[in-house]
PDB file of C-alpha atoms in Angstrom:
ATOM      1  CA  UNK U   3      63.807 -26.542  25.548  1.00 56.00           C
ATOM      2  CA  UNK U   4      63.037 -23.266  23.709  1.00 79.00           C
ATOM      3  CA  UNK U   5      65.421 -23.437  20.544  1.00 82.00           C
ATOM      4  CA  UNK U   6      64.879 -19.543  19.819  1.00 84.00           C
ATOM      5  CA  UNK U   7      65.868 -18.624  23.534  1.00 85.00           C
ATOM      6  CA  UNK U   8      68.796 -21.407  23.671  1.00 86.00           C
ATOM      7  CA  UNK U   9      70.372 -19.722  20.364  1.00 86.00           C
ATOM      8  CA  UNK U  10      69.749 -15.798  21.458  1.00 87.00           C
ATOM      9  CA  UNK U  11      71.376 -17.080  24.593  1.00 86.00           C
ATOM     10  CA  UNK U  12      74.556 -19.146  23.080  1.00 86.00           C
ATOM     11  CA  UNK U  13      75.098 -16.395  20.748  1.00 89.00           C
ATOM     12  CA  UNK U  14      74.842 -13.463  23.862  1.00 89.00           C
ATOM     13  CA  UNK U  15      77.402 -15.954  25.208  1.00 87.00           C
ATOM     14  CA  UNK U  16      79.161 -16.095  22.017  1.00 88.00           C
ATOM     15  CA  UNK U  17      79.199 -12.041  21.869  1.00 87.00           C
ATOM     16  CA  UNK U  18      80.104 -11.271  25.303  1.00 86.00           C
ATOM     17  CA  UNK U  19      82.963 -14.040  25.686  1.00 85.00           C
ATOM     18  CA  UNK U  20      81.295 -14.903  28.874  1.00 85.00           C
ATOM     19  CA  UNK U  21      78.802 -16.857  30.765  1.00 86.00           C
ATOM     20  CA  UNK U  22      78.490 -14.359  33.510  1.00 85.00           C
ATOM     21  CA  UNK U  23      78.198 -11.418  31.415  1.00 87.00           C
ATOM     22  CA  UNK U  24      75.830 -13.320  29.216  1.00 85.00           C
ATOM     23  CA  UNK U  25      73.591 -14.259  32.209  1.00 84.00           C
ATOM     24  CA  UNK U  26      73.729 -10.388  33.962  1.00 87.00           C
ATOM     25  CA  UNK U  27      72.541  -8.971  30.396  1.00 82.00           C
ATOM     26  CA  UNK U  28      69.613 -11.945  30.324  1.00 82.00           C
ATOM     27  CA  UNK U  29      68.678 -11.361  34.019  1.00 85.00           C
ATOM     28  CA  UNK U  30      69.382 -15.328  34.628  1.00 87.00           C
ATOM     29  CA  UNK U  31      71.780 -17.420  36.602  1.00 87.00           C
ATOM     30  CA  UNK U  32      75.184 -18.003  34.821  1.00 86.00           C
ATOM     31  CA  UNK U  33      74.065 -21.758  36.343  1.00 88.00           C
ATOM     32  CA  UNK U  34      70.898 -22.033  34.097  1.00 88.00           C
ATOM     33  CA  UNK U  35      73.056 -20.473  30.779  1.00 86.00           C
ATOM     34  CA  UNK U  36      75.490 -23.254  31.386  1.00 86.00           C
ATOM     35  CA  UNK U  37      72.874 -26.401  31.993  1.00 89.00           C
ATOM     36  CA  UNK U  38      70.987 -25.067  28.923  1.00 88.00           C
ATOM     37  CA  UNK U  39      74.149 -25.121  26.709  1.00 86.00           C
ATOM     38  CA  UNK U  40      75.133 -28.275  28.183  1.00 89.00           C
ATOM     39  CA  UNK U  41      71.569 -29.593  27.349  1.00 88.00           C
ATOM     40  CA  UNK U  42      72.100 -27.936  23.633  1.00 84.00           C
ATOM     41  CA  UNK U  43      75.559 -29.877  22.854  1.00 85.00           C
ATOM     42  CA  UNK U  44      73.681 -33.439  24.498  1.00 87.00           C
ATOM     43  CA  UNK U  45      70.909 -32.606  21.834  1.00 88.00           C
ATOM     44  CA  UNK U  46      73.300 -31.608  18.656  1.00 86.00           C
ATOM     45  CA  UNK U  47      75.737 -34.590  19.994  1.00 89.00           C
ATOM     46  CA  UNK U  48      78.905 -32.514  20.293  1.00 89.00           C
ATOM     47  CA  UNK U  49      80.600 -29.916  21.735  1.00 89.00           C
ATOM     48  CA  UNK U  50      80.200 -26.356  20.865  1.00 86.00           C
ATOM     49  CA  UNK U  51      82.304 -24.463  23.190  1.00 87.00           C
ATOM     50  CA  UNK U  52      85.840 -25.680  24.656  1.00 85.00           C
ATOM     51  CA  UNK U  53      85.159 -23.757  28.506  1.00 79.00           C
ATOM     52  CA  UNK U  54      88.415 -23.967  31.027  1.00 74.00           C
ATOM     53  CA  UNK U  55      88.125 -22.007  34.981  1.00 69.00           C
ATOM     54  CA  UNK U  56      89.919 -19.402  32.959  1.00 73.00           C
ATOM     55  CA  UNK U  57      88.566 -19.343  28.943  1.00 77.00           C
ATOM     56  CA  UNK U  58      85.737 -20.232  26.666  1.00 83.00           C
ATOM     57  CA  UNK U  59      86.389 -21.298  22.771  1.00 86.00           C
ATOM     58  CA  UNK U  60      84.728 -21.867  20.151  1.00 88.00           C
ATOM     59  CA  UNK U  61      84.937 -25.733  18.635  1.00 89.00           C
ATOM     60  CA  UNK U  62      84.598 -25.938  14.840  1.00 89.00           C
ATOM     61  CA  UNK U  63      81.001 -27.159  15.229  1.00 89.00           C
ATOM     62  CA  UNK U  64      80.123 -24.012  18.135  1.00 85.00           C
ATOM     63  CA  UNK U  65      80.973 -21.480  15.047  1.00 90.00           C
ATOM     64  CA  UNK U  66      79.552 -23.547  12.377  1.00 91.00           C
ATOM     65  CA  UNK U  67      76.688 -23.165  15.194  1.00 88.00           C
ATOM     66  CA  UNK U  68      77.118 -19.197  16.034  1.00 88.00           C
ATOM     67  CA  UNK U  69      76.839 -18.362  12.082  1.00 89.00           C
ATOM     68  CA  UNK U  70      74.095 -20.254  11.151  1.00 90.00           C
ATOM     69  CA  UNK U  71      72.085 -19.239  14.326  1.00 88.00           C
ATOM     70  CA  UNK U  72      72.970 -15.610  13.826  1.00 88.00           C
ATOM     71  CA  UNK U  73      71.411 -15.780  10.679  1.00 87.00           C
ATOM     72  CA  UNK U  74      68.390 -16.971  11.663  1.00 88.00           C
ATOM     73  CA  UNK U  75      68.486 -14.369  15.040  1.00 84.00           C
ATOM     74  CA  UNK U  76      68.703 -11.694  12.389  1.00 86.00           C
ATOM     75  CA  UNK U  77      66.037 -12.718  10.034  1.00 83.00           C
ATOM     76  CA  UNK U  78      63.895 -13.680  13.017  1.00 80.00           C
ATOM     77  CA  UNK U  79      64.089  -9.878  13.705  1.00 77.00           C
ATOM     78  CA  UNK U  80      63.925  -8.164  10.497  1.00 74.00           C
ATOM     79  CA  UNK U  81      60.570 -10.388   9.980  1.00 72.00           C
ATOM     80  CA  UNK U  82      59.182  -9.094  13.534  1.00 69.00           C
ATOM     81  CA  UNK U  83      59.929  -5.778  12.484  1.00 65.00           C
ATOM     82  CA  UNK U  84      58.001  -6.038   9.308  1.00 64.00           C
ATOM     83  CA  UNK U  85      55.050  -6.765  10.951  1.00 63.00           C
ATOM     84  CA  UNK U  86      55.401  -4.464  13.902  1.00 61.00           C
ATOM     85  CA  UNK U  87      55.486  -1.857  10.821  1.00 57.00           C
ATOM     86  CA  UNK U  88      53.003  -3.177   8.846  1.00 55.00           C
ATOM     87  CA  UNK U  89      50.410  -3.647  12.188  1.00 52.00           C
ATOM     88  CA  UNK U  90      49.150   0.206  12.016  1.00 61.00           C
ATOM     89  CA  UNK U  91      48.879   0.074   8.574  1.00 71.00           C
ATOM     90  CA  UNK U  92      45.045   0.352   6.998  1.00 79.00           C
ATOM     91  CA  UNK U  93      45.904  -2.452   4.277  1.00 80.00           C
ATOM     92  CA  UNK U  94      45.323  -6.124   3.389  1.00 84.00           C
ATOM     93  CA  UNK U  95      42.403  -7.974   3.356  1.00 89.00           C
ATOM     94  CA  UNK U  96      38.817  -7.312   5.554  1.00 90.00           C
ATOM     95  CA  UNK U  97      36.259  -9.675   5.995  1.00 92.00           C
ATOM     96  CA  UNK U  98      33.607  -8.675   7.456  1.00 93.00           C
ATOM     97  CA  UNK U  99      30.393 -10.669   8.796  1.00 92.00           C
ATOM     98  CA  UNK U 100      26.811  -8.920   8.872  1.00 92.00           C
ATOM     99  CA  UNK U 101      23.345  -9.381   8.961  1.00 90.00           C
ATOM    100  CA  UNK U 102      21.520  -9.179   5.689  1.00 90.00           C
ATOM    101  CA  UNK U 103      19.599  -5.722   6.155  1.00 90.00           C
ATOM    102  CA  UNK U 104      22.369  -4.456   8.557  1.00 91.00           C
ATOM    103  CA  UNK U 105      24.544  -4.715   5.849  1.00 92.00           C
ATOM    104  CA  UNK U 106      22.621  -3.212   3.264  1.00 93.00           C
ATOM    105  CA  UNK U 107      20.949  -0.239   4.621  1.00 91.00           C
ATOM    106  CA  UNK U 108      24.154   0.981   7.544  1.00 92.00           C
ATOM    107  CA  UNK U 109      27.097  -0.770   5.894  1.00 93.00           C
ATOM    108  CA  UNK U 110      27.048  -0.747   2.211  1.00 93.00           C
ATOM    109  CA  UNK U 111      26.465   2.449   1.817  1.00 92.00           C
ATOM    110  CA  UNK U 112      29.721   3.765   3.947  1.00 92.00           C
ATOM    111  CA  UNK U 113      31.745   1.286   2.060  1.00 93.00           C
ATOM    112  CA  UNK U 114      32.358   4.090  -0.963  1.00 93.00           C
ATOM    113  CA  UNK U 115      34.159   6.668   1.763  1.00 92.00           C
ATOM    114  CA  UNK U 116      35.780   3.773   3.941  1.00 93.00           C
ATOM    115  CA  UNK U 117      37.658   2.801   0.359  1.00 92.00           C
ATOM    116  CA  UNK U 118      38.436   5.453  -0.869  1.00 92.00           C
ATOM    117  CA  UNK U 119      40.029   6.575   2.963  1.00 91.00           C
ATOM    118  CA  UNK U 120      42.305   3.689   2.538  1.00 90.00           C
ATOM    119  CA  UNK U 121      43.020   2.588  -1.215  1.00 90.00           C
ATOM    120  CA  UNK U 122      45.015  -0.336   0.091  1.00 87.00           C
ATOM    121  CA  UNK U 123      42.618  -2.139   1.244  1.00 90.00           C
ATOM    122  CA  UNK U 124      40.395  -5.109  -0.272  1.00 90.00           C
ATOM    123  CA  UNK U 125      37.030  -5.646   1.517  1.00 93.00           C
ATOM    124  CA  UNK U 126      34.859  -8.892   1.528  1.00 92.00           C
ATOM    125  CA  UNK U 127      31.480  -8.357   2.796  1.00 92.00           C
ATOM    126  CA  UNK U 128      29.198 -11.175   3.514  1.00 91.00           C
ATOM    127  CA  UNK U 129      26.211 -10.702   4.385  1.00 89.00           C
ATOM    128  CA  UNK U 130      23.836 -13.545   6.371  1.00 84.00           C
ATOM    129  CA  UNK U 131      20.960 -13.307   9.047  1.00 77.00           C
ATOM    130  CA  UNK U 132      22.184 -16.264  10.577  1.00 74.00           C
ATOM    131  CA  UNK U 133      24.883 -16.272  13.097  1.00 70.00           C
ATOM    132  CA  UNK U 134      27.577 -17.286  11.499  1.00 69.00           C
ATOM    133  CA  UNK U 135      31.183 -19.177  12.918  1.00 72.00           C
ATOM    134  CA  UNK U 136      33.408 -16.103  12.584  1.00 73.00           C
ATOM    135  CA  UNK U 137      36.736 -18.049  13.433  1.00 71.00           C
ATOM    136  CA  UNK U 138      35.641 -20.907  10.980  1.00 74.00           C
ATOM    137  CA  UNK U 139      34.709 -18.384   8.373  1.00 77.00           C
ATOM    138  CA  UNK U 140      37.982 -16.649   8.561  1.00 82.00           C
ATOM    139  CA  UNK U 141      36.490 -13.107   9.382  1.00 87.00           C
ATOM    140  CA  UNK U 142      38.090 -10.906  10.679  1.00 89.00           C
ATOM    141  CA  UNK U 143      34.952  -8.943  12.696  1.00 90.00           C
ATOM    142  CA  UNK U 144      31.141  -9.898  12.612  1.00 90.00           C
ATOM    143  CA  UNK U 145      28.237  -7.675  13.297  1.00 90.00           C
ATOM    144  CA  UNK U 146      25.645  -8.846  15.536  1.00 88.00           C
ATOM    145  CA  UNK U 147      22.578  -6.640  16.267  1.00 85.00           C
ATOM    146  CA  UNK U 148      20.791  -8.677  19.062  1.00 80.00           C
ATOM    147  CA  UNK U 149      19.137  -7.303  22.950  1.00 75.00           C
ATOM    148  CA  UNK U 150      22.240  -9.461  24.229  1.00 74.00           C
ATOM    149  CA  UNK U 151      25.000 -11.777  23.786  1.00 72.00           C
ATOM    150  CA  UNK U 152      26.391 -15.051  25.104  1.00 70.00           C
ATOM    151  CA  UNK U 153      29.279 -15.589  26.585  1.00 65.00           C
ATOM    152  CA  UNK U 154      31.942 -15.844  24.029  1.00 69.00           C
ATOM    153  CA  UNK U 155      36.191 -16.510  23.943  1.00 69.00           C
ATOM    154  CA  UNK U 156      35.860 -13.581  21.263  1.00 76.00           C
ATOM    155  CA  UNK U 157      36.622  -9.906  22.139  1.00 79.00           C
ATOM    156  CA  UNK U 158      32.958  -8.222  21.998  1.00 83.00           C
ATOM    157  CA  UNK U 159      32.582  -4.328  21.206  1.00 85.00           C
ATOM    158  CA  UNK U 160      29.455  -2.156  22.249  1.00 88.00           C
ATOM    159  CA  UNK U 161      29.327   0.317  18.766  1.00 87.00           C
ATOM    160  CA  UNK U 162      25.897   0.875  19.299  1.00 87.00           C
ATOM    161  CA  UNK U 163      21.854   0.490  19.956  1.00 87.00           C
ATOM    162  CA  UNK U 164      18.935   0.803  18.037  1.00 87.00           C
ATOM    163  CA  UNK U 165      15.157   1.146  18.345  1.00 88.00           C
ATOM    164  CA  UNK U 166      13.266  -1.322  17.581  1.00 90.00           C
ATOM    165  CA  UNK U 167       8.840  -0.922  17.626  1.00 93.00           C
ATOM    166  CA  UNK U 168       5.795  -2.303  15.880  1.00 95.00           C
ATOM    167  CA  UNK U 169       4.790  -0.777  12.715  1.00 97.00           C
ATOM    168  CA  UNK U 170       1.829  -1.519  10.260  1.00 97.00           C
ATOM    169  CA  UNK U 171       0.893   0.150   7.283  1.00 97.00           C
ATOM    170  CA  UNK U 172      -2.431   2.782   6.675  1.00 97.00           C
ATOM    171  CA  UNK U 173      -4.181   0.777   4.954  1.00 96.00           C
ATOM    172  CA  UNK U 174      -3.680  -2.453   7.262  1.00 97.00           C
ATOM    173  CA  UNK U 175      -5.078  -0.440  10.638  1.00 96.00           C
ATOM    174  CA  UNK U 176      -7.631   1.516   7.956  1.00 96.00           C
ATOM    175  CA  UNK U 177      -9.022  -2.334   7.199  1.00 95.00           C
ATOM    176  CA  UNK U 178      -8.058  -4.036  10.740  1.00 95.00           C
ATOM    177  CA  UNK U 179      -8.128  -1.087  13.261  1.00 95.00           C
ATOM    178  CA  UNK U 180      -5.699   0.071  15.080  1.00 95.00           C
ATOM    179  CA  UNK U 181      -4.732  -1.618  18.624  1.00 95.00           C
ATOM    180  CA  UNK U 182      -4.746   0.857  21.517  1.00 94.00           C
ATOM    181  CA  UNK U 183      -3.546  -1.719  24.123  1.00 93.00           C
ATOM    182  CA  UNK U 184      -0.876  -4.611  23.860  1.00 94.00           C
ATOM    183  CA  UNK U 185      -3.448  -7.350  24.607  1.00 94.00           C
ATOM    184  CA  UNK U 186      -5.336  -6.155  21.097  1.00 94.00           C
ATOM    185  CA  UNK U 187      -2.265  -7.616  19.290  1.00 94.00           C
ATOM    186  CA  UNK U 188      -3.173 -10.949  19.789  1.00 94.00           C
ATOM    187  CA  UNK U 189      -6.074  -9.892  17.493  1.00 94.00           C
ATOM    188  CA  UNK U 190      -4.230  -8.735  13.970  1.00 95.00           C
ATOM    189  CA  UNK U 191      -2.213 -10.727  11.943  1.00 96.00           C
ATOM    190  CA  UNK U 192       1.542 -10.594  12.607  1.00 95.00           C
ATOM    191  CA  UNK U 193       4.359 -11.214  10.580  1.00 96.00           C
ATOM    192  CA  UNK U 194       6.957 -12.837  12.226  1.00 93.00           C
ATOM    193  CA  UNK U 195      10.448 -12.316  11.711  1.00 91.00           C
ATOM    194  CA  UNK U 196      11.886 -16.227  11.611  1.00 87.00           C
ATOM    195  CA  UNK U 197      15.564 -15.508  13.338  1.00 81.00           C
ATOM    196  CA  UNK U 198      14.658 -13.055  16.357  1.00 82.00           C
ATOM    197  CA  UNK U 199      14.205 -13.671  19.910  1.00 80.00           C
ATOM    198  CA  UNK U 200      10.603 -12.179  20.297  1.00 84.00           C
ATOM    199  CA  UNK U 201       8.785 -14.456  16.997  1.00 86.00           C
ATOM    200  CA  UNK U 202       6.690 -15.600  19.487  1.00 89.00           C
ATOM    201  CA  UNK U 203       6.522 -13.915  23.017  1.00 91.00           C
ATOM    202  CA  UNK U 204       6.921  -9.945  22.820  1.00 91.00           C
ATOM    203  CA  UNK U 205       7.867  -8.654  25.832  1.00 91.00           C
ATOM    204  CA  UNK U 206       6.851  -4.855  25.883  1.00 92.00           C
ATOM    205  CA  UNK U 207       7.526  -2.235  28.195  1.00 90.00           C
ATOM    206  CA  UNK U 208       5.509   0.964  28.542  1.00 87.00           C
ATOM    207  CA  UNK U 209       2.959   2.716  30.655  1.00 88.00           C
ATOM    208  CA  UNK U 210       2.452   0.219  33.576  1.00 80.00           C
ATOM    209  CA  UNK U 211       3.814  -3.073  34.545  1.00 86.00           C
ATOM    210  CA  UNK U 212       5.570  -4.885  31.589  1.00 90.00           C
ATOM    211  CA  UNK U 213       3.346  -6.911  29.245  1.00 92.00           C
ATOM    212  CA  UNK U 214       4.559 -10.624  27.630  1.00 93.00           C
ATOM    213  CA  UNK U 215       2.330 -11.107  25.008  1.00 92.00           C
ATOM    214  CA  UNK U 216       2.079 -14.496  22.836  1.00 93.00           C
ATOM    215  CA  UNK U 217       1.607 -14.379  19.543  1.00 93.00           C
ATOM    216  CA  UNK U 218       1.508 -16.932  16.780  1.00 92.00           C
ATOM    217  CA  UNK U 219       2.120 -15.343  13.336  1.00 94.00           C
ATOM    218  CA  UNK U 220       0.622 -16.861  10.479  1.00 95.00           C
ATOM    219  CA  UNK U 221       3.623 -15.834   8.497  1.00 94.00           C
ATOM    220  CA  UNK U 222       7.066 -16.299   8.995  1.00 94.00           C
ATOM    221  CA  UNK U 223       9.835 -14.365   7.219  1.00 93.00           C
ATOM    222  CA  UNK U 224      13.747 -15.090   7.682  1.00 88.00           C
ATOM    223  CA  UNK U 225      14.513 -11.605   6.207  1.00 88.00           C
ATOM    224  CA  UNK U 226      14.020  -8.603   7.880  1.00 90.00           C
ATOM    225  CA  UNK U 227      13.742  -6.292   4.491  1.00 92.00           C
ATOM    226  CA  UNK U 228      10.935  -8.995   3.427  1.00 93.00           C
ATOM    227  CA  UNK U 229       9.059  -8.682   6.186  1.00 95.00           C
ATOM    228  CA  UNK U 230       9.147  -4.407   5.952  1.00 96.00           C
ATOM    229  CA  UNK U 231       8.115  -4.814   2.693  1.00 96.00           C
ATOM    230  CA  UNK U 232       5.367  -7.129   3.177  1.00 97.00           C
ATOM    231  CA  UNK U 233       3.952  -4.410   6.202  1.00 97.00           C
ATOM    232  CA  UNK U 234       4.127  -1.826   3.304  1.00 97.00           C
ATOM    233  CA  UNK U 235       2.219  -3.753   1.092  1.00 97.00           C
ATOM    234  CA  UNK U 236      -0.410  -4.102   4.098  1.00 96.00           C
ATOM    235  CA  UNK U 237      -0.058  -8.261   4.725  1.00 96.00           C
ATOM    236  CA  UNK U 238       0.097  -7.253   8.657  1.00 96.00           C
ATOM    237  CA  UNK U 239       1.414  -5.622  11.411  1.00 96.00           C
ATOM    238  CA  UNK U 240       4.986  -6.584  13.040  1.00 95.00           C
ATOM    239  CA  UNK U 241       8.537  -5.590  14.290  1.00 94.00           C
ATOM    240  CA  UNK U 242      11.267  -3.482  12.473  1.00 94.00           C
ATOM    241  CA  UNK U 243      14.212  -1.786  14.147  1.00 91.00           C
ATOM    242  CA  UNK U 244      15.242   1.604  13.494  1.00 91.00           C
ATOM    243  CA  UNK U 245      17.275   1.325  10.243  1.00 90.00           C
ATOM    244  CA  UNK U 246      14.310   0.250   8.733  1.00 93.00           C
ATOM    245  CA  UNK U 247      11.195   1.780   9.299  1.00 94.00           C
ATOM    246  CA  UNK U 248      12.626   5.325   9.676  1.00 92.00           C
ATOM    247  CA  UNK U 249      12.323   5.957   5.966  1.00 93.00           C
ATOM    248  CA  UNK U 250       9.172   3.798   5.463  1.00 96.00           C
ATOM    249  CA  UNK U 251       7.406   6.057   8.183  1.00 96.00           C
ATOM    250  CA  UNK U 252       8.937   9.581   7.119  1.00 96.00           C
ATOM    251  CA  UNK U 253       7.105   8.050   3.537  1.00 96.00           C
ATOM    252  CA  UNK U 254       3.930   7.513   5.171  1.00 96.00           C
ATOM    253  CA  UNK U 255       3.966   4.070   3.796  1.00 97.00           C
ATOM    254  CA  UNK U 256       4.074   2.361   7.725  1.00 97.00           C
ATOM    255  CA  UNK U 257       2.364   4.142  10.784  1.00 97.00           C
ATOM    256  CA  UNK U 258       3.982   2.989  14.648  1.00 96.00           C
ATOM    257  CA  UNK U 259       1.522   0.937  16.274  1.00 97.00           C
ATOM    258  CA  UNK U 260       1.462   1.610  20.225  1.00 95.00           C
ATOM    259  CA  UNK U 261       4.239   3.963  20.346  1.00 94.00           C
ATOM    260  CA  UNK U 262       4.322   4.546  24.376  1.00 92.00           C
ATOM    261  CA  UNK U 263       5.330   0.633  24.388  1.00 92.00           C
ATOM    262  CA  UNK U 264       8.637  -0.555  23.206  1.00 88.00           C
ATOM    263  CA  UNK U 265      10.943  -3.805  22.687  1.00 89.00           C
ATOM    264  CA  UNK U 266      14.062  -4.926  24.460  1.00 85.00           C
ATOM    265  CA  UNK U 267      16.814  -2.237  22.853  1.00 82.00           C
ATOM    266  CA  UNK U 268      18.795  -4.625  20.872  1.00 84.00           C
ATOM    267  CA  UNK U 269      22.934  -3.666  20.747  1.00 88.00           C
ATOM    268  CA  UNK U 270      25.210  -3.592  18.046  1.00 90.00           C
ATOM    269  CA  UNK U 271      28.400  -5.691  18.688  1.00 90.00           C
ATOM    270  CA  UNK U 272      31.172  -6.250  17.100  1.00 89.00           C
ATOM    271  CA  UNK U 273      33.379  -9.715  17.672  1.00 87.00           C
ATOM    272  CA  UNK U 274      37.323  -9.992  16.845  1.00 83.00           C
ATOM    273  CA  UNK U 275      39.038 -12.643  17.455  1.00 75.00           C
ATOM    274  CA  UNK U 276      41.633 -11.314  19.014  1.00 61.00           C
ATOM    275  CA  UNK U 277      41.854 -10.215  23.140  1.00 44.00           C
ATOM    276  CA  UNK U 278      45.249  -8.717  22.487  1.00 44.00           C
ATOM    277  CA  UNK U 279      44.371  -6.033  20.303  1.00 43.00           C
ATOM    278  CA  UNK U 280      42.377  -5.433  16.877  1.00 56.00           C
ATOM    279  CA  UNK U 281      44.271  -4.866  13.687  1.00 78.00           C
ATOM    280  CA  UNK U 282      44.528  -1.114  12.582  1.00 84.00           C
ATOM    281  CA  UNK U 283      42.436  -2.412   9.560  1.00 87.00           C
ATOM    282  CA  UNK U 284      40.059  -3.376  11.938  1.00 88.00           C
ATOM    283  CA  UNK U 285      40.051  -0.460  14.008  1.00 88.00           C
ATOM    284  CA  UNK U 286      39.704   1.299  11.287  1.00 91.00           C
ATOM    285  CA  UNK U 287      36.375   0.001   9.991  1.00 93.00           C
ATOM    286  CA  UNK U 288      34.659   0.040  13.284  1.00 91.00           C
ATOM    287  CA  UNK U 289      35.386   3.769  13.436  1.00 90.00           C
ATOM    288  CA  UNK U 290      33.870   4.474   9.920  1.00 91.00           C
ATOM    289  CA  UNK U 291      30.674   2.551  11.174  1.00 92.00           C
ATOM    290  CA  UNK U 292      30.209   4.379  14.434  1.00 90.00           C
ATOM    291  CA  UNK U 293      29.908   7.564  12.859  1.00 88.00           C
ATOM    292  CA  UNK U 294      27.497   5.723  10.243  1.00 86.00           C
ATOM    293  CA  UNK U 295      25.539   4.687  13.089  1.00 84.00           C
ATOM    294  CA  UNK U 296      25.344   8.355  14.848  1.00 75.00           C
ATOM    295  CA  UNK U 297      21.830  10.097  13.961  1.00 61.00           C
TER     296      UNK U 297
END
């Protein structure tokens, strides 16, 4: 039995002084109203309404019954209409999920205008390369930059792509040489970045059939801002995405390396954990970060 429907019904019962008006404003049977108030009194273990072919009454317990549940009817409501009021409002408390040097170089530097667009609102931002449990770590979106997803109960939003090639610095190529073909990869030292798909096997597309080459870095970084700085500093020659080597190459501190060749394009997703519907707050924040992400 469904206590909240039994008591809106009893009390439309109540209101209207009839089962059959009850049931035509309900869209049910008159039947079903009466077996579910008959089912109500068997559970409360008395009577609530005295009902003759030609009357219906209230017993002392039915209107000890009717008050109590139309108090709880009404505050039932005024608390759904609280939130309903509250749900496009930009306020509360955002946690978001991001990678590391996602967060740092796209994110935190929107976060000045995003806050001061809507005062109300507290922000959490934790940043971690790894992929994180969003539900279990009570977020309320998560960033993912990867070339594609798994299949997930989580709603999943496209905001965007990025580039992604091989970079070195001057001095590197000016002591190592510069490759001119994929296969001359396997001959430099690469450094690897620890948490993506390609550490080991690049898969590179470019003039000609695609080329899967195999590499086995000598170093190993779990942070993709360590492993830009270490190309600066000329350790090697590896992988950044866009957001990264941009400045670095405007600089002239990293060169591309085969630039007619390119990765998988990795997306940028965002995960809610809602289907029904993101929060305005939400909302809100993806919004700010799509026009961050916009060249």
């Amino acid at each position: 039995m469904d206590k909240l429907s039994v008591m809106h019904a009893f009390r439309r019962i109540v209101d209207r002084g009839s089962f059959a008006r009850a049931a035509e404003d309900l869209g049910v049977s008159p039947a079903l109203l009466s077996r579910e108030v008959r089912l109500l009194e068997e559970s409360l273990g008395t009577s609530l309404l005295s009902r003759t072919t030609r009357s219906m009454a209230l017993t002392e317990a039915g209107q000890q019954y009717y008050d109590e549940v139309s108090g709880i009817l009404e505050a039932v409501g005024a608390v759904e209409a609280r939130i309903r009021e509250g749900a496009g409002a930009v306020r509360g408390h955002l946690k978001v999920n991001a990678p590391s040097s996602f967060g740092q170089v796209v994110i935190a530097p929107m976060l000045p205008a995003f806050l001061r667009a809507y005062p109300d609102l507290r922000v959490s931002l934790s940043l971690d390369d790894r992929v994180l449990d969003m539900v279990e770590g009570g977020f309320d979106v998560s960033i993912r930059v990867r070339p594609s997803l798994p299949d997930t109960a989580l709603r999943v939003r496209r905001i965007g792509a990025m580039r992604q090639g091989i970079f070195a610095a001057p001095a590197y190529l000016a002591r190592a040489g510069t490759p001119q073909t994929p296969k001359d990869l396997t001959a430099h030292r690469i450094i690897g970045f620890l948490l993506a798909e390609h550490l080991t096997t690049w898969a590179l597309e470019g003039p000609g059939a695609p080329v899967r080459i195999e590499l086995d870095p000598p170093v190993r970084v779990g942070n993709s801002m360590a492993l830009r700085d270490l190309l600066i500093a000329g350790e090697g020659l590896g992988t950044l995405p866009d957001f990264l080597s941009d400045g670095p190459v405007a600089a002239g501190d990293l060169v591309p390396v085969l630039p007619d060749w390119t990765l998988p394009v990795p997306g940028i997703y965002a995960l809610s954990a809602s289907r029904l519907g993101m929060e305005a707050k939400v909302t809100a924040f993806l919004d700010h970060l799509r026009r961050a992400l916009r060249p």
